[in-house]
């Protein structure tokens, strides 16, 4: 019976994937099946690592808690629906659930819905999450290529094939759904930047994506929304007035526009209240220091909840979030793998530095500057508040593919990679 349900679900995913590929007649079509299979394999690999190497992990607990809810759905569907809507400790099933923190419980609820389709099969549920992440990345890559066809190889490499991006945005983890939603919102951003109006269905998906991302990874949106909103404002409203102004005036105007949505975001979540934000960063940092191996940590110079202390440690946080652990800092197999990737990131960054002047003069420089700002802000925030190398390698998937896109544009190393993928497909 389990095999029967698994076969049906896998057949359904292949059918939907086939339909997606048939609607794509562009430059990305030849990368579809390799990227699709790599993504599904990434989700299965994540499950295997946590099941047989770590033997514990959020992914396993999400599934265990979700099966409790799916059993409730089969015995009392109405009570299950009520729990999905406003489940709290007043429900008898509450005592059986391990993850009751709001964001974790949100993930458990979504997993339970998918479990109803997979018949409580962890691996099939994992495939659904991987597919959702793939679909989000795929529509974004197609939109990026439509925005600028010359960056097709950079976009495909960054969002669909870079190992840690694939691994940490696949399978039954929060990052899969969060990245699916973030990629979709990024696609809408590019659509608006190209002065195209979203359809009614896309408007519904925008609301759904905002809801999912906010409930799973609110800090992604806390950075993304101000950057995207200010970028669109500058592009559509002020571009004509600013065209003849000096670079200093343009930069100052952009900064002032950016501050407005940033202030709005700062009041919608307690962790971003101005009087609490720096305390949250430092307290999170101290919590990781208390539970982590000293060799697996980023050390900062007297980090305190003050603006000057955070600003002083920002450059090291940016370097550490992008390129650490260095190869000589790797103490485990997984750290070694991460350090090899970081070495590649450094090489790509170094070889991309020759294109900085060209990017500044590019017609799409507003978008490129927005990507730089988003990556830098999220990287610094995560590196300061999450100084554990292992955890940071997972969390940074929220900005890593965007950073990769920046350093992969017209990069000779990416051209070599694209030839290998094309031959394999």
Coordinates of C-alpha atoms in Angstrom, one line a residue:
X1 CA 0.0 0.0 0.0
X2 CA 2.8 2.4 0.8
X3 CA 4.5 1.7 -2.5
X4 CA 1.2 2.3 -4.3
X5 CA 0.8 5.8 -2.7
X6 CA 4.4 6.6 -3.3
X7 CA 4.1 5.6 -7.0
X8 CA 1.0 7.8 -7.4
X9 CA 2.6 10.8 -5.8
X10 CA 5.9 10.5 -7.7
X11 CA 3.9 10.1 -10.9
X12 CA 2.0 13.3 -10.1
X13 CA 5.2 15.3 -9.5
X14 CA 6.7 14.0 -12.7
X15 CA 3.5 15.0 -14.6
X16 CA 3.5 18.5 -13.2
X17 CA 7.2 18.8 -13.9
X18 CA 6.6 17.7 -17.5
X19 CA 3.9 20.3 -17.9
X20 CA 6.2 23.0 -16.5
X21 CA 8.9 22.0 -19.0
X22 CA 6.6 22.0 -22.0
X23 CA 5.5 25.6 -21.2
X24 CA 9.2 26.7 -21.3
X25 CA 10.5 27.2 -24.8
X26 CA 13.3 29.5 -23.8
X27 CA 17.0 29.3 -23.1
X28 CA 16.5 27.6 -19.8
X29 CA 14.6 24.6 -21.1
X30 CA 17.7 22.4 -21.6
X31 CA 18.5 22.8 -17.9
X32 CA 15.1 21.7 -16.6
X33 CA 15.5 18.0 -16.0
X34 CA 19.0 18.1 -14.6
X35 CA 18.0 20.8 -12.2
X36 CA 14.8 19.0 -11.2
X37 CA 16.5 15.7 -10.5
X38 CA 19.3 17.4 -8.6
X39 CA 16.8 19.2 -6.4
X40 CA 14.9 16.1 -5.6
X41 CA 18.1 14.3 -4.9
X42 CA 19.1 17.1 -2.6
X43 CA 16.0 16.6 -0.5
X44 CA 16.5 12.9 -0.2
X45 CA 20.2 13.4 0.7
X46 CA 19.2 15.8 3.5
X47 CA 16.9 13.2 4.9
X48 CA 19.5 10.5 4.8
X49 CA 22.1 12.7 6.5
X50 CA 19.8 13.5 9.4
X51 CA 18.4 10.0 9.6
X52 CA 21.7 8.0 9.6
X53 CA 24.5 10.5 10.4
X54 CA 23.0 13.0 12.9
X55 CA 20.1 10.7 13.9
X56 CA 18.3 13.8 15.2
X57 CA 17.1 17.1 13.6
X58 CA 14.2 19.4 12.9
X59 CA 13.3 17.6 9.7
X60 CA 12.6 14.3 11.6
X61 CA 10.7 16.0 14.4
X62 CA 8.6 18.0 11.9
X63 CA 7.5 14.7 10.3
X64 CA 6.8 13.0 13.6
X65 CA 4.7 15.8 14.9
X66 CA 2.9 16.1 11.5
X67 CA 1.9 12.4 11.6
X68 CA 0.2 13.1 14.9
X69 CA -1.9 15.7 13.2
X70 CA -2.6 13.6 10.2
X71 CA -3.9 10.8 12.5
X72 CA -6.2 13.5 14.0
X73 CA -7.3 14.5 10.5
X74 CA -8.4 10.9 9.8
X75 CA -10.3 10.5 13.0
X76 CA -11.7 14.0 13.5
X77 CA -11.4 16.1 10.4
X78 CA -13.3 19.1 11.9
X79 CA -11.1 19.2 15.0
X80 CA -8.0 19.0 12.7
X81 CA -9.2 22.0 10.7
X82 CA -9.8 24.0 13.8
X83 CA -6.3 23.1 15.1
X84 CA -4.8 24.2 11.8
X85 CA -6.5 27.6 12.2
X86 CA -5.9 28.4 15.8
X87 CA -4.3 25.4 17.5
X88 CA -3.2 26.0 21.1
X89 CA -2.8 24.2 24.4
X90 CA -6.6 23.9 24.8
X91 CA -6.5 21.0 22.2
X92 CA -5.8 17.5 23.6
X93 CA -3.4 16.8 20.7
X94 CA -1.2 19.7 21.9
X95 CA 0.4 17.5 24.6
X96 CA 1.6 15.0 22.0
X97 CA 3.4 17.6 19.8
X98 CA 7.1 18.3 20.5
X99 CA 7.5 21.6 18.5
X100 CA 5.0 24.1 19.8
X101 CA 7.0 27.3 19.1
X102 CA 5.0 29.4 16.6
X103 CA 7.3 29.1 13.5
X104 CA 8.0 25.4 14.1
X105 CA 4.3 24.6 14.7
X106 CA 3.5 26.5 11.5
X107 CA 5.9 24.1 9.6
X108 CA 4.3 21.1 11.4
X109 CA 0.9 22.1 10.2
X110 CA 2.0 22.5 6.6
X111 CA 3.8 19.2 6.8
X112 CA 0.7 17.5 8.0
X113 CA -1.3 18.7 5.0
X114 CA 1.4 17.2 2.7
X115 CA 1.5 14.0 4.8
X116 CA -2.2 13.5 3.9
X117 CA -1.1 13.4 0.3
X118 CA 1.9 11.2 0.8
X119 CA 0.2 8.8 3.2
X120 CA 2.7 9.6 6.0
X121 CA 5.7 8.8 3.9
X122 CA 8.7 10.9 4.9
X123 CA 10.5 10.6 1.6
X124 CA 7.5 11.5 -0.6
X125 CA 6.7 14.4 1.7
X126 CA 10.3 15.5 1.3
X127 CA 9.9 15.3 -2.5
X128 CA 6.9 17.7 -2.4
X129 CA 8.9 20.2 -0.4
X130 CA 11.9 19.9 -2.8
X131 CA 9.6 20.3 -5.7
X132 CA 8.0 23.5 -4.2
X133 CA 11.5 24.9 -3.8
X134 CA 12.5 24.0 -7.3
X135 CA 9.4 25.6 -8.8
X136 CA 10.1 28.9 -7.0
X137 CA 13.7 28.9 -8.1
X138 CA 12.7 27.9 -11.7
X139 CA 10.2 30.8 -12.2
X140 CA 12.7 33.2 -10.8
X141 CA 15.5 32.0 -13.1
X142 CA 13.2 32.3 -16.1
X143 CA 12.3 35.8 -15.1
X144 CA 16.0 36.8 -14.6
X145 CA 16.8 35.4 -18.1
X146 CA 13.9 37.4 -19.5
X147 CA 15.2 40.5 -17.8
X148 CA 18.7 39.9 -19.2
X149 CA 19.3 36.9 -21.4
X150 CA 23.1 37.2 -21.1
X151 CA 23.0 36.0 -17.5
X152 CA 21.3 32.6 -18.2
X153 CA 24.3 30.6 -17.1
X154 CA 24.9 32.7 -14.0
X155 CA 21.2 32.4 -12.9
X156 CA 21.1 28.6 -13.5
X157 CA 24.3 28.0 -11.7
X158 CA 23.4 30.2 -8.7
X159 CA 19.8 29.1 -8.0
X160 CA 19.6 25.5 -9.4
X161 CA 23.0 23.8 -9.2
X162 CA 25.2 25.3 -6.5
X163 CA 25.6 22.4 -4.0
X164 CA 24.8 24.1 -0.6
X165 CA 22.0 26.1 -2.2
X166 CA 20.4 22.9 -3.5
X167 CA 21.0 21.0 -0.3
X168 CA 19.8 23.6 2.2
X169 CA 16.7 24.6 0.2
X170 CA 15.5 21.0 -0.4
X171 CA 13.7 18.4 1.7
X172 CA 11.5 18.8 4.7
X173 CA 13.0 21.9 6.3
X174 CA 11.7 25.5 6.7
X175 CA 14.2 26.8 4.2
X176 CA 12.5 24.9 1.3
X177 CA 9.2 26.6 1.6
X178 CA 10.8 30.0 2.7
X179 CA 13.1 30.0 -0.4
X180 CA 10.2 28.9 -2.7
X181 CA 8.2 31.9 -1.5
X182 CA 11.2 34.3 -1.5
X183 CA 12.1 33.3 -5.1
X184 CA 8.5 33.9 -6.2
X185 CA 8.4 37.3 -4.5
X186 CA 11.7 38.1 -6.3
X187 CA 10.2 37.1 -9.6
X188 CA 7.3 39.5 -8.9
X189 CA 9.8 42.2 -8.1
X190 CA 11.5 41.8 -11.4
X191 CA 8.1 41.7 -13.1
X192 CA 7.2 45.1 -11.5
X193 CA 10.7 46.4 -12.3
X194 CA 9.9 45.6 -16.0
X195 CA 6.6 47.5 -15.6
X196 CA 4.4 44.5 -16.0
X197 CA 1.3 44.0 -13.9
X198 CA 0.8 40.8 -11.9
X199 CA -2.3 38.7 -12.8
X200 CA -5.0 38.0 -10.3
X201 CA -3.6 34.5 -9.6
X202 CA -0.2 35.9 -9.1
X203 CA -1.6 38.4 -6.7
X204 CA -3.1 35.5 -4.6
X205 CA 0.3 33.8 -4.7
X206 CA 2.0 37.0 -3.6
X207 CA -0.2 37.0 -0.5
X208 CA 0.5 33.3 0.1
X209 CA 4.2 33.8 -0.3
X210 CA 4.3 36.7 2.1
X211 CA 2.3 34.7 4.7
X212 CA 4.6 31.6 4.4
X213 CA 7.9 33.6 4.5
X214 CA 6.8 35.7 7.4
X215 CA 5.7 32.7 9.4
X216 CA 8.9 30.7 8.7
X217 CA 11.7 33.2 8.1
X218 CA 10.4 36.7 9.0
X219 CA 13.9 38.2 8.8
X220 CA 14.2 37.3 5.1
X221 CA 11.2 39.6 4.5
X222 CA 12.4 42.2 7.0
X223 CA 15.3 42.8 4.7
X224 CA 13.8 42.0 1.3
X225 CA 10.7 44.2 1.5
X226 CA 12.4 47.5 2.3
X227 CA 15.1 46.8 -0.4
X228 CA 12.5 45.8 -3.0
X229 CA 10.1 48.6 -2.2
X230 CA 12.8 51.3 -2.3
X231 CA 14.2 49.9 -5.5
X232 CA 10.9 50.0 -7.2
X233 CA 10.1 53.4 -6.0
X234 CA 13.4 54.8 -7.2
X235 CA 13.0 53.0 -10.6
X236 CA 9.4 54.0 -11.3
X237 CA 8.7 57.3 -9.5
X238 CA 12.0 59.1 -9.1
X239 CA 14.1 57.9 -12.1
X240 CA 13.1 60.8 -14.3
X241 CA 13.8 63.4 -11.7
X242 CA 17.1 61.8 -10.7
X243 CA 18.5 61.2 -14.1
X244 CA 20.4 64.5 -14.3
X245 CA 21.4 64.6 -10.7
X246 CA 24.9 63.8 -9.3
X247 CA 25.7 60.3 -7.9
X248 CA 25.7 61.7 -4.4
X249 CA 22.2 63.1 -4.7
X250 CA 21.0 59.8 -6.2
X251 CA 22.6 57.9 -3.4
X252 CA 21.1 60.2 -0.7
X253 CA 17.7 60.0 -2.2
X254 CA 17.8 56.3 -2.4
X255 CA 18.8 56.0 1.2
X256 CA 16.0 58.2 2.3
X257 CA 13.5 56.2 0.3
X258 CA 14.9 53.0 1.8
X259 CA 14.4 54.2 5.4
X260 CA 10.7 54.6 5.0
X261 CA 9.8 50.8 4.4
X262 CA 12.6 49.9 6.8
X263 CA 10.9 51.9 9.6
X264 CA 7.6 50.3 8.8
X265 CA 9.1 46.8 9.0
X266 CA 10.8 47.6 12.3
X267 CA 7.4 48.0 14.0
X268 CA 5.7 44.8 12.8
X269 CA 7.8 42.2 14.7
X270 CA 9.0 42.5 18.3
X271 CA 12.5 41.4 17.4
X272 CA 12.9 44.4 15.1
X273 CA 11.6 47.0 17.5
X274 CA 14.4 49.7 17.5
X275 CA 14.9 49.4 21.3
X276 CA 15.2 45.6 21.1
X277 CA 16.9 44.8 17.8
X278 CA 20.5 45.0 19.0
X279 CA 19.7 43.1 22.2
X280 CA 18.2 40.3 20.1
X281 CA 21.4 40.0 18.0
X282 CA 23.7 39.9 21.0
X283 CA 21.4 37.5 23.1
X284 CA 21.2 35.1 20.1
X285 CA 25.0 35.3 19.7
X286 CA 25.5 34.4 23.4
X287 CA 23.1 31.5 23.2
X288 CA 25.0 30.0 20.3
X289 CA 28.3 30.5 22.2
X290 CA 26.9 28.6 25.2
X291 CA 25.9 25.5 23.1
X292 CA 28.6 25.4 20.4
X293 CA 32.1 24.0 20.1
X294 CA 34.6 26.9 20.3
X295 CA 36.2 25.7 17.0
X296 CA 32.8 26.0 15.3
X297 CA 32.2 29.7 16.2
X298 CA 32.8 33.1 14.8
X299 CA 34.4 35.3 17.5
X300 CA 33.7 39.0 17.5
X301 CA 35.5 41.8 19.4
X302 CA 33.5 42.6 22.5
X303 CA 30.1 42.4 20.8
X304 CA 27.6 44.5 22.8
X305 CA 24.0 45.7 22.1
X306 CA 25.2 49.1 20.9
X307 CA 25.3 50.6 17.4
X308 CA 29.0 51.3 17.6
X309 CA 29.9 47.8 18.6
X310 CA 27.7 46.2 15.9
X311 CA 29.1 48.6 13.3
X312 CA 32.7 47.8 14.4
X313 CA 32.1 44.0 14.0
X314 CA 30.1 44.3 10.7
X315 CA 33.1 43.9 8.3
X316 CA 34.2 40.7 10.0
X317 CA 30.6 39.4 10.1
X318 CA 30.3 40.1 6.3
X319 CA 33.6 38.2 5.6
X320 CA 32.7 35.4 7.9
X321 CA 29.2 35.0 6.6
X322 CA 30.4 34.8 3.0
X323 CA 33.7 32.9 3.2
X324 CA 34.1 31.1 6.5
X325 CA 35.0 28.6 7.6
X326 CA 38.3 28.8 5.7
X327 CA 39.9 25.5 4.7
X328 CA 42.4 25.6 7.6
X329 CA 39.5 26.1 10.0
X330 CA 37.6 22.9 9.0
X331 CA 37.5 20.4 11.8
X332 CA 34.9 18.0 10.5
X333 CA 33.9 16.4 7.1
X334 CA 31.0 18.8 6.7
X335 CA 33.1 21.8 7.6
X336 CA 35.6 20.7 5.0
X337 CA 32.9 20.5 2.3
X338 CA 31.7 24.0 3.3
X339 CA 35.2 25.4 3.3
X340 CA 35.7 24.1 -0.3
X341 CA 32.6 25.9 -1.4
X342 CA 33.7 29.0 0.4
X343 CA 37.0 28.8 -1.5
X344 CA 35.0 28.6 -4.7
X345 CA 33.0 31.6 -3.6
X346 CA 36.1 33.6 -2.9
X347 CA 37.6 32.7 -6.3
X348 CA 34.3 33.7 -8.0
X349 CA 34.3 37.0 -6.1
X350 CA 37.9 37.7 -7.0
X351 CA 37.4 37.0 -10.7
X352 CA 34.1 39.0 -10.7
X353 CA 35.8 42.1 -9.3
X354 CA 36.9 43.1 -12.8
X355 CA 33.2 43.6 -13.7
X356 CA 32.4 46.1 -10.9
X357 CA 32.8 49.2 -13.1
X358 CA 30.6 47.5 -15.8
X359 CA 27.9 46.7 -13.3
X360 CA 27.9 50.3 -12.0
X361 CA 27.3 51.5 -15.6
X362 CA 24.8 48.8 -16.4
X363 CA 21.1 49.7 -17.3
X364 CA 20.1 47.3 -14.5
X365 CA 22.3 48.9 -11.9
X366 CA 19.3 49.6 -9.6
X367 CA 18.5 45.9 -9.4
X368 CA 22.1 45.0 -9.0
X369 CA 22.6 47.5 -6.2
X370 CA 19.4 46.1 -4.5
X371 CA 20.8 42.6 -4.6
X372 CA 24.1 43.9 -3.1
X373 CA 22.2 45.7 -0.3
X374 CA 20.0 42.7 0.4
X375 CA 22.8 40.2 0.6
X376 CA 25.0 42.5 2.7
X377 CA 22.3 43.3 5.3
X378 CA 21.0 39.7 5.7
X379 CA 24.6 38.3 5.7
X380 CA 25.7 40.6 8.5
X381 CA 22.5 40.1 10.6
X382 CA 22.8 36.3 10.3
X383 CA 26.5 36.1 10.9
X384 CA 26.2 38.3 14.1
X385 CA 23.2 36.6 15.5
X386 CA 24.0 33.0 14.4
X387 CA 27.8 32.6 14.8
X388 CA 27.8 28.8 14.5
X389 CA 29.4 27.8 11.2
X390 CA 27.1 24.8 10.8
X391 CA 23.9 26.7 11.4
X392 CA 25.0 29.7 9.4
X393 CA 25.8 27.5 6.4
X394 CA 22.1 26.5 6.4
X395 CA 20.6 29.9 7.2
X396 CA 22.6 31.8 4.7
X397 CA 20.8 30.1 1.8
X398 CA 18.4 33.1 2.1
X399 CA 21.0 35.3 0.4
X400 CA 23.6 33.0 -1.0
X401 CA 22.0 32.3 -4.4
X402 CA 21.5 36.1 -4.9
X403 CA 25.1 36.8 -4.0
X404 CA 26.2 34.0 -6.4
X405 CA 24.3 35.6 -9.2
X406 CA 26.1 38.8 -8.7
X407 CA 29.6 37.2 -8.8
X408 CA 28.7 34.8 -11.6
X409 CA 27.7 37.3 -14.2
X410 CA 30.1 37.2 -17.1
X411 CA 32.4 35.1 -15.0
X412 CA 34.7 32.8 -17.1
X413 CA 34.4 30.0 -14.5
X414 CA 30.6 29.9 -15.0
X415 CA 30.9 29.5 -18.7
X416 CA 33.0 26.4 -18.2
X417 CA 30.4 25.0 -15.7
X418 CA 27.5 25.6 -18.2
X419 CA 29.2 23.6 -20.9
X420 CA 29.4 20.6 -18.5
X421 CA 25.7 20.8 -17.6
X422 CA 24.6 21.2 -21.3
X423 CA 26.6 18.1 -22.2
X424 CA 25.0 16.1 -19.4
X425 CA 21.5 17.2 -20.4

